[in-house]
Coordinates of C-alpha atoms in Angstrom, one line a residue:
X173 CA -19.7 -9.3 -2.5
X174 CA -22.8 -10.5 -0.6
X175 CA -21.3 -13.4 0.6
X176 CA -18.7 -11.5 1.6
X177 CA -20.6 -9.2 3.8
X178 CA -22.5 -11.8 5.2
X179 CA -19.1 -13.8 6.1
X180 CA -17.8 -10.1 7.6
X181 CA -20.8 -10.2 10.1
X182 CA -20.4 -13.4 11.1
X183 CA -17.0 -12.5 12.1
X184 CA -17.8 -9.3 13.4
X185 CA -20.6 -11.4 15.8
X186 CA -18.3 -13.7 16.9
X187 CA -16.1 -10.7 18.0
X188 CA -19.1 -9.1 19.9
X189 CA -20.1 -12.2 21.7
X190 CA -16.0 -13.0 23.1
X191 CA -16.0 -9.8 23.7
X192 CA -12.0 -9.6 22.4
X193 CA -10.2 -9.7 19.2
X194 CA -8.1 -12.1 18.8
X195 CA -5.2 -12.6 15.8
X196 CA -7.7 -15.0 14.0
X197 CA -10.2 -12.4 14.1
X198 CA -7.5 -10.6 12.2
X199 CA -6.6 -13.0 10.0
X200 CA -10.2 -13.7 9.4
X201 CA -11.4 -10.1 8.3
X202 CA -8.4 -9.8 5.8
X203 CA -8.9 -13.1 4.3
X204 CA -12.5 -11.9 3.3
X205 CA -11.7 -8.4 2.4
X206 CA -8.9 -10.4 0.4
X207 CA -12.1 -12.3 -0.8
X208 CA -13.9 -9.4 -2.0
X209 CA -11.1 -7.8 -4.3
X210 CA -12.0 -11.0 -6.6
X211 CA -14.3 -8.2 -7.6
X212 CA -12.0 -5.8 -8.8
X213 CA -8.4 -7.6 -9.2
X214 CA -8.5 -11.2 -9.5
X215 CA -4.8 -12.3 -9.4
X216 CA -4.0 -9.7 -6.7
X217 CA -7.0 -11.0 -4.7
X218 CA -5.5 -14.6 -5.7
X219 CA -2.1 -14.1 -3.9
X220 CA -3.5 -11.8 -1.1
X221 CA -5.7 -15.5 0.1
X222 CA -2.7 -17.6 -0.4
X223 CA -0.6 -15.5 1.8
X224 CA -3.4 -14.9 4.4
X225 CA -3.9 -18.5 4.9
X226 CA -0.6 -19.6 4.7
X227 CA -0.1 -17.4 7.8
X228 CA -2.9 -19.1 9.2
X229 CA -1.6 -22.8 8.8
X230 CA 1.9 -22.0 9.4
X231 CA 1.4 -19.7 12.2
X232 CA -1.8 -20.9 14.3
X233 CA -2.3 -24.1 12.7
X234 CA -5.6 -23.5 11.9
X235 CA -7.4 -26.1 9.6
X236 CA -10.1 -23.4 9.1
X237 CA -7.6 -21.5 6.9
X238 CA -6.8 -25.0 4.8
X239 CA -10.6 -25.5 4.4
X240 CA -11.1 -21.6 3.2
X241 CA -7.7 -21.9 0.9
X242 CA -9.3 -25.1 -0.3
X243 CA -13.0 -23.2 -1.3
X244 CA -11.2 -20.3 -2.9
X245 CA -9.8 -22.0 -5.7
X246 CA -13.7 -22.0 -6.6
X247 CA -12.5 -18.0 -7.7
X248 CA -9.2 -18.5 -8.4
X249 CA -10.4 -21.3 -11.1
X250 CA -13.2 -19.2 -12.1
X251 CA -11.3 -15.6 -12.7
X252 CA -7.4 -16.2 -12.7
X253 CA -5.1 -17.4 -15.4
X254 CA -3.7 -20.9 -15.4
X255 CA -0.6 -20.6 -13.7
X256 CA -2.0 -19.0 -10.9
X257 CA -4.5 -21.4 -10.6
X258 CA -1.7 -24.2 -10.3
X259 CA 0.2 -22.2 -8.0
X260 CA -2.8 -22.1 -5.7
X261 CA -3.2 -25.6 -5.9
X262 CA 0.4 -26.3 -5.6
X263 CA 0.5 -24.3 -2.0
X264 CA -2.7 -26.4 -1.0
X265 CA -1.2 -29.6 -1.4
X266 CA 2.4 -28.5 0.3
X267 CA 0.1 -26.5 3.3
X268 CA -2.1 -29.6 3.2
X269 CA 1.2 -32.2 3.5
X270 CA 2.0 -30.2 6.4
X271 CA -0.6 -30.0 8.3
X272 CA -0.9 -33.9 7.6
X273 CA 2.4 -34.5 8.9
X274 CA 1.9 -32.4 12.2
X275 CA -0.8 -34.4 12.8
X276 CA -2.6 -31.6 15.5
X277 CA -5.2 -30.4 12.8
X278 CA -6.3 -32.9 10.4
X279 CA -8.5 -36.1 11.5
X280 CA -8.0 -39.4 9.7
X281 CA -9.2 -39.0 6.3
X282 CA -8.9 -35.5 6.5
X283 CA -6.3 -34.9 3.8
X284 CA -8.8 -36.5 1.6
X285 CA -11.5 -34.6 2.7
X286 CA -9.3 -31.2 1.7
X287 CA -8.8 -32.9 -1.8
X288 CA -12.8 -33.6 -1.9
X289 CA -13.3 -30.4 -1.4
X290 CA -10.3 -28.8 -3.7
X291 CA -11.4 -30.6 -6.5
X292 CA -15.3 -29.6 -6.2
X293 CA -14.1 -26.1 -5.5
X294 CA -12.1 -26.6 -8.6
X295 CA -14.7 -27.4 -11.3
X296 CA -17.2 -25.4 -9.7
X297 CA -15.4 -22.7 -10.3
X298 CA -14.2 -24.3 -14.1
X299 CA -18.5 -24.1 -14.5
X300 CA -18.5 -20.5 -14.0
X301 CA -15.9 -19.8 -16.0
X302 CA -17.2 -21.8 -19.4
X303 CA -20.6 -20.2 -18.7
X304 CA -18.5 -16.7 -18.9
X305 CA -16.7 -17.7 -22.0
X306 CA -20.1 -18.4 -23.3
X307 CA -21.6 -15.6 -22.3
X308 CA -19.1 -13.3 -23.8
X309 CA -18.8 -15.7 -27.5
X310 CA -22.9 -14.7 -27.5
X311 CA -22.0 -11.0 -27.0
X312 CA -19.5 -10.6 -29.5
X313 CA -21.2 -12.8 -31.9
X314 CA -24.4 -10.9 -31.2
X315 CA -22.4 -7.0 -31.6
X316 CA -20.6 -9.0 -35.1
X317 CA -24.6 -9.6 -36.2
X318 CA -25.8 -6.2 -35.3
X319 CA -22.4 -4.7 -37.1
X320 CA -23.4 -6.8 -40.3
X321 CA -26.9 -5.7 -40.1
X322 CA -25.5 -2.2 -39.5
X323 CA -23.5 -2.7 -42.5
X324 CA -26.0 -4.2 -44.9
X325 CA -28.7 -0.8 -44.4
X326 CA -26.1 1.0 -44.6
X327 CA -25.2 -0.8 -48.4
X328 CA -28.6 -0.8 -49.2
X329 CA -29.0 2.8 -48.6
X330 CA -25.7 3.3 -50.5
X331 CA -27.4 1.0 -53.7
X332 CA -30.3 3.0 -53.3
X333 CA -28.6 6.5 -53.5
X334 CA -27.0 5.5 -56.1
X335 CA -29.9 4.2 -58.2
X336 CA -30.9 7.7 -57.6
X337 CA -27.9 9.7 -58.9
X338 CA -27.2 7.7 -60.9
X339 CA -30.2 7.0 -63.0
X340 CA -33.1 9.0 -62.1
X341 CA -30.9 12.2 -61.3
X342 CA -28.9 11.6 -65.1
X343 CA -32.7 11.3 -66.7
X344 CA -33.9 14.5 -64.9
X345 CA -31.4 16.4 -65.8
X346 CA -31.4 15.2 -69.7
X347 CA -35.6 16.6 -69.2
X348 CA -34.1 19.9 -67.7
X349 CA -31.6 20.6 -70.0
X350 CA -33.7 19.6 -73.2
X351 CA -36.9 21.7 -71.8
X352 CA -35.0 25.1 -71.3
X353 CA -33.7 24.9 -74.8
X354 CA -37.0 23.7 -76.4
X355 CA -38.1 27.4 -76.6
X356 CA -35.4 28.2 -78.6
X357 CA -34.7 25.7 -80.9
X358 CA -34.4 26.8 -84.5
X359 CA -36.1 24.1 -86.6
X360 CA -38.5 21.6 -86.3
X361 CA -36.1 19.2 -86.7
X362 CA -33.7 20.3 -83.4
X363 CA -37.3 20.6 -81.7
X364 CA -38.2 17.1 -82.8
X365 CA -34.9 15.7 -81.1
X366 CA -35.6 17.2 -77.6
X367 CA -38.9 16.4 -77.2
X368 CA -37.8 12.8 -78.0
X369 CA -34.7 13.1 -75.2
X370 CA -37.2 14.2 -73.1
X371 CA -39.8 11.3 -73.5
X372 CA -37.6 9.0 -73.2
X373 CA -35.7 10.2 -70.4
X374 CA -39.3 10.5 -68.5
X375 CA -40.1 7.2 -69.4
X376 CA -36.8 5.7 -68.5
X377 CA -37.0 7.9 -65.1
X378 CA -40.7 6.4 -64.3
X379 CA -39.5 2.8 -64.6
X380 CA -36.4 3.2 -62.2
X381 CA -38.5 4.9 -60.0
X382 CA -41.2 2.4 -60.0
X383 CA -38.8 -0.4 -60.1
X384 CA -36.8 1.4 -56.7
X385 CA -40.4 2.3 -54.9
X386 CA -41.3 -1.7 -55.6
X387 CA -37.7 -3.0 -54.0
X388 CA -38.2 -1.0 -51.0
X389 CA -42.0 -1.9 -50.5
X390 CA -41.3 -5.1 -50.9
X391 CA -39.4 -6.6 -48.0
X392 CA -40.2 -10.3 -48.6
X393 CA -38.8 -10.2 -51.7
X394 CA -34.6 -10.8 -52.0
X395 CA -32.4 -8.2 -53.2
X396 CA -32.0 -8.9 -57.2
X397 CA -28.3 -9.4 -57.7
X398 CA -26.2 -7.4 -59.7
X399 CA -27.8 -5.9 -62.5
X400 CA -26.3 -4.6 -65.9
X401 CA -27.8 -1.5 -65.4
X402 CA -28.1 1.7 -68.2
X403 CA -26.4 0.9 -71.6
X404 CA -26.6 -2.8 -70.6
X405 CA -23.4 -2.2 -68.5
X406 CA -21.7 -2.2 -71.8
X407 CA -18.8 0.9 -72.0
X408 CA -18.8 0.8 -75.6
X409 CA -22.2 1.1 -76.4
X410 CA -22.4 3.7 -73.5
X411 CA -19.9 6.4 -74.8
X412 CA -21.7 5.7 -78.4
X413 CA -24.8 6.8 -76.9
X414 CA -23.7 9.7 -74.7
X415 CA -21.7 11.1 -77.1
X416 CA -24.9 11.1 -79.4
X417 CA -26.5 12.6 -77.0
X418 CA -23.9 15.5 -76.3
X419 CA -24.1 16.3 -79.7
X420 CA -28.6 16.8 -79.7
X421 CA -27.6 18.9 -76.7
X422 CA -25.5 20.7 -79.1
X423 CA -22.0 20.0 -77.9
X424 CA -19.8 18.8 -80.5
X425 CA -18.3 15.5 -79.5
X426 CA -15.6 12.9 -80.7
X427 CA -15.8 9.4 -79.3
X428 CA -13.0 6.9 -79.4
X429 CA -12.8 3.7 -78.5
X430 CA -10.9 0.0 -79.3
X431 CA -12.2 -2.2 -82.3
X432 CA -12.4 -5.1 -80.0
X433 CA -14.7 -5.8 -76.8
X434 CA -12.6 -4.8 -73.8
X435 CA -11.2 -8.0 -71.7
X436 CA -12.0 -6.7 -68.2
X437 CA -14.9 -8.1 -65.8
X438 CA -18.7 -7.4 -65.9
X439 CA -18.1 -5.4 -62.9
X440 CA -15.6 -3.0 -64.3
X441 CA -17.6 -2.5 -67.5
X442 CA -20.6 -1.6 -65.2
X443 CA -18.3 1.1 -63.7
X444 CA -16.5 2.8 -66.4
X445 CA -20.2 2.9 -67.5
X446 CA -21.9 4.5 -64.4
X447 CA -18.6 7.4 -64.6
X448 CA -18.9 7.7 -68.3
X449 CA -22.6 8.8 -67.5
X450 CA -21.8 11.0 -64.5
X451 CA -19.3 13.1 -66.6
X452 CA -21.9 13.4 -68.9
X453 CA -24.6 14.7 -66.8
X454 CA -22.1 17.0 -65.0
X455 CA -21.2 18.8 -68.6
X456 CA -25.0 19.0 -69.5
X457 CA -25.8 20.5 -66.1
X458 CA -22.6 22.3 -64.9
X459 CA -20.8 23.3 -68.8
X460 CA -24.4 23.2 -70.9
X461 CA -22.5 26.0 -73.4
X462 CA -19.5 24.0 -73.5
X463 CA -17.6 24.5 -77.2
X464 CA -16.6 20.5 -77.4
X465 CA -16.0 17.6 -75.4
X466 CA -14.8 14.4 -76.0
X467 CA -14.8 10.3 -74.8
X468 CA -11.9 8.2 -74.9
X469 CA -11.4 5.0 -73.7
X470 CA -7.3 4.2 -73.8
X471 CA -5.6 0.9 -73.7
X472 CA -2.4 0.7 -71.4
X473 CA -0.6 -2.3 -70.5
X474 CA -2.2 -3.7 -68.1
X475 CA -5.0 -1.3 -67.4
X476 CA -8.2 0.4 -69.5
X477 CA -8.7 4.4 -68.7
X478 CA -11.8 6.7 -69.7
X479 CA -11.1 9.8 -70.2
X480 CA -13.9 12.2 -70.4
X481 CA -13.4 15.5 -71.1
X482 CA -14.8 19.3 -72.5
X483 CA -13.7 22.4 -73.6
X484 CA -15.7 25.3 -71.6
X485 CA -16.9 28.5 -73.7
X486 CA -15.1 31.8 -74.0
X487 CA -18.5 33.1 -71.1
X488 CA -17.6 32.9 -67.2
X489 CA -17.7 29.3 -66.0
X490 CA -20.9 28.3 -63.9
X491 CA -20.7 27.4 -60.2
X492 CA -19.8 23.8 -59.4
X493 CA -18.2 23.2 -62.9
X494 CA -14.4 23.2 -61.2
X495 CA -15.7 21.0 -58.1
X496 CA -16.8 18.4 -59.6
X497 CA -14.6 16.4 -57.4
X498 CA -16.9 17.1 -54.5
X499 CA -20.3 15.8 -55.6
X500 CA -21.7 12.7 -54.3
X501 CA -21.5 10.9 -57.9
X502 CA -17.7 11.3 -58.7
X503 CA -16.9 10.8 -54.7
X504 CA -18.5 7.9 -54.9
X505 CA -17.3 6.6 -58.5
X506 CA -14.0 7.0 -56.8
X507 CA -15.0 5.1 -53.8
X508 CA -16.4 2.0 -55.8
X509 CA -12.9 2.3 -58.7
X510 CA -10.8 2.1 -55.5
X511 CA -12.7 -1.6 -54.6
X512 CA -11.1 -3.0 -57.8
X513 CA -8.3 -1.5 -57.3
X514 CA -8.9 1.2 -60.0
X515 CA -8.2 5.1 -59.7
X516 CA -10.5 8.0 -60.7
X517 CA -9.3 11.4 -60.9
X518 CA -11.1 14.6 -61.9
X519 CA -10.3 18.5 -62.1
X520 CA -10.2 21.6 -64.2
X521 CA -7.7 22.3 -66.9
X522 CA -6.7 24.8 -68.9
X523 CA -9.9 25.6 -71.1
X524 CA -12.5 23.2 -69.3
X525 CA -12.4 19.7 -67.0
X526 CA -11.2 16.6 -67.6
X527 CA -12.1 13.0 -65.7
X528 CA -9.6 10.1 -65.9
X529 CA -11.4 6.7 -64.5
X530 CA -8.1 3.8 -64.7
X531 CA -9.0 -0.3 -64.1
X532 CA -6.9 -3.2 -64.4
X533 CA -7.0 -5.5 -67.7
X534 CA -5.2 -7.6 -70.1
X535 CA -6.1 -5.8 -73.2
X536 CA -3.2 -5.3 -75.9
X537 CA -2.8 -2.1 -77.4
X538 CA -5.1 -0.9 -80.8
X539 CA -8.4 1.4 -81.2
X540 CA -9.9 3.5 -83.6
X541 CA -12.1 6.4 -83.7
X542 CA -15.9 6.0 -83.9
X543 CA -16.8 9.6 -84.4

């Protein structure tokens, strides 16, 4: 655009000083406002010059025009597609040929010099087109760095969240839970087994949370890779456990589970583990009075399903107990299920609330029932 304006007042000047305006003057001033839509509309601006100047050859045979036509495929090189660029240099070298063949215009060598000058016009404008190309590779490999950069705080929040509600949020509520009934446990014994849940959940609470508050402090250290996590990601041992623990919370609780170890991945065992422990915690803090509950894990072809479920008591149900679907744990169970292509799905029934996680596997039918 500056070069523009400075070629417009050079143009205008030589108007002032003739004093007239002349048809060159014309063609002049439209060839450089043709010039300046490069700016906006390259291939528009493209054929606009070729047409200009082919008027000026064919009509005035003015060599001026051939030179300009020649310079300007420094833009059409730099901002138009490749067949425009050929049919640019196409009408150069027929306007060229006749201007040759005339003979009025062009000195001897002449044709050569137009070629010169074509050619240098020609990779000049090739130049600023790679360094475009480069320039806009380095911004979309610089907005693909800042996306994955984006993305990895925004999984390491996620991991962190979920180390939360997970595992320090499950251990809480165990110490709630056991510390509201302490008061009014009937025997020693009942009294000995809370005060034990809630030592150990405290303790086990402590060391996630100094174990999380070290990971984020330290930001020299990697990121440990996956862990196994509560249980020792094992589903198994898991619904052994929690189902002993239902019952110290006083929730009568049947377990049942295969003979054999399941045949799917560490990473699905690790999942059917985190949801077996988040339907646990929500029946402790949402269902506390609940009259039973049980754990199953179910062998179908081609797939292993949890079902976790309790039978409410005869009193009102307490908020949150039919919504489990919207908390952050089972939203999020659902979310990670869905990765490896399983399905969770969650909701009241007819005398309490039932969760059924489903993952792939080659397991063969057979269980038995632990408790």
């Amino acid at each position: 655009m500056l070069a523009v304006g400075v070629l417009l007042c050079v143009a205008v000047g030589f108007i002032l000083a003739s004093g007239e305006f002349a048809r060159y003057d014309l063609l002049a001033i439209a060839l450089y406002l043709g010039l300046a839509a490069f700016a906006w509309h390259p291939m528009t601006a493209a054929f606009i010059v070729m047409f200009i100047s082919s008027v000026g050859v064919v009509f005035t045979g003015s060599g001026g025009d051939l030179l300009e036509l020649a310079i300007a495929l420094s833009l059409v090189a730099a901002t138009c597609v490749p067949w425009v660029i050929v049919t640019h240099a196409v009408l150069l070298g027929a306007l060229t040929a006749y201007v040759a063949i005339d003979g009025a215009t062009l000195t001897g060598g002449g044709i050569f010099a137009i070629a010169g000058i074509a050619a240098i016009a020609f990779l000049a404008g090739l130049a600023f087109r790679l360094v475009a190309a480069r320039e806009m590779t380095l911004l979309a490999e610089r907005a693909r760095v800042v996306e994955d950069l984006e993305l990895i705080a925004r999984e390491e929040q996620e991991r962190i969240a979920d180390e939360l509600h997970d595992g320090i949020a499950h251990d809480l509520t165990l110490i709630l839970f056991h510390a509201r009934a302490l008061p009014k446990q009937p025997d020693e014994a009942s009294r000995q087994v809370s005060l034990s849940t809630i030592e150990e959940s405290a303790e086990q609470a402590l060391e996630s949370i100094q174990s999380l508050l070290s990971l984020i402090r330290d930001t020299k250290t990697e990121a440990p890779g996956a862990h196994l996590g509560r249980y020792n990601g094992r589903v198994l041992e898991a619904i052994s456990s929690l189902g002993t623990l239902l019952e110290d919370a006083g929730i009568p609780t049947r377990v049942t589970a295969p003979n054999d170890p399941l045949q799917i991945s560490p990473l699905a065992e690790r999942l059917l583990t985190e949801i077996a422990i988040e339907a646990v915690t929500n029946i402790i803090k949402h269902a506390p009075d609940s009259q039973s509950a049980s754990m199953e894990i179910q062998i179908r072809p081609g797939a292993v399903e949890l079902v976790v479920q309790n039978v409410a008591s005869a009193g009102p149900p307490r908020s949150k107990e039919d919504g489990a679907s919207g908390g952050r744990g089972l939203s999020r169970a659902g979310q990670r299920l869905a990765q490896s292509n399983g399905q969770l799905e969650s909701g009241r029934t007819v005398d309490g609330w039932i969760l059924r996680a489903t993952l792939p596997t080659t397991l063969h039918p057979g269980s038995a029932t632990l408790r």
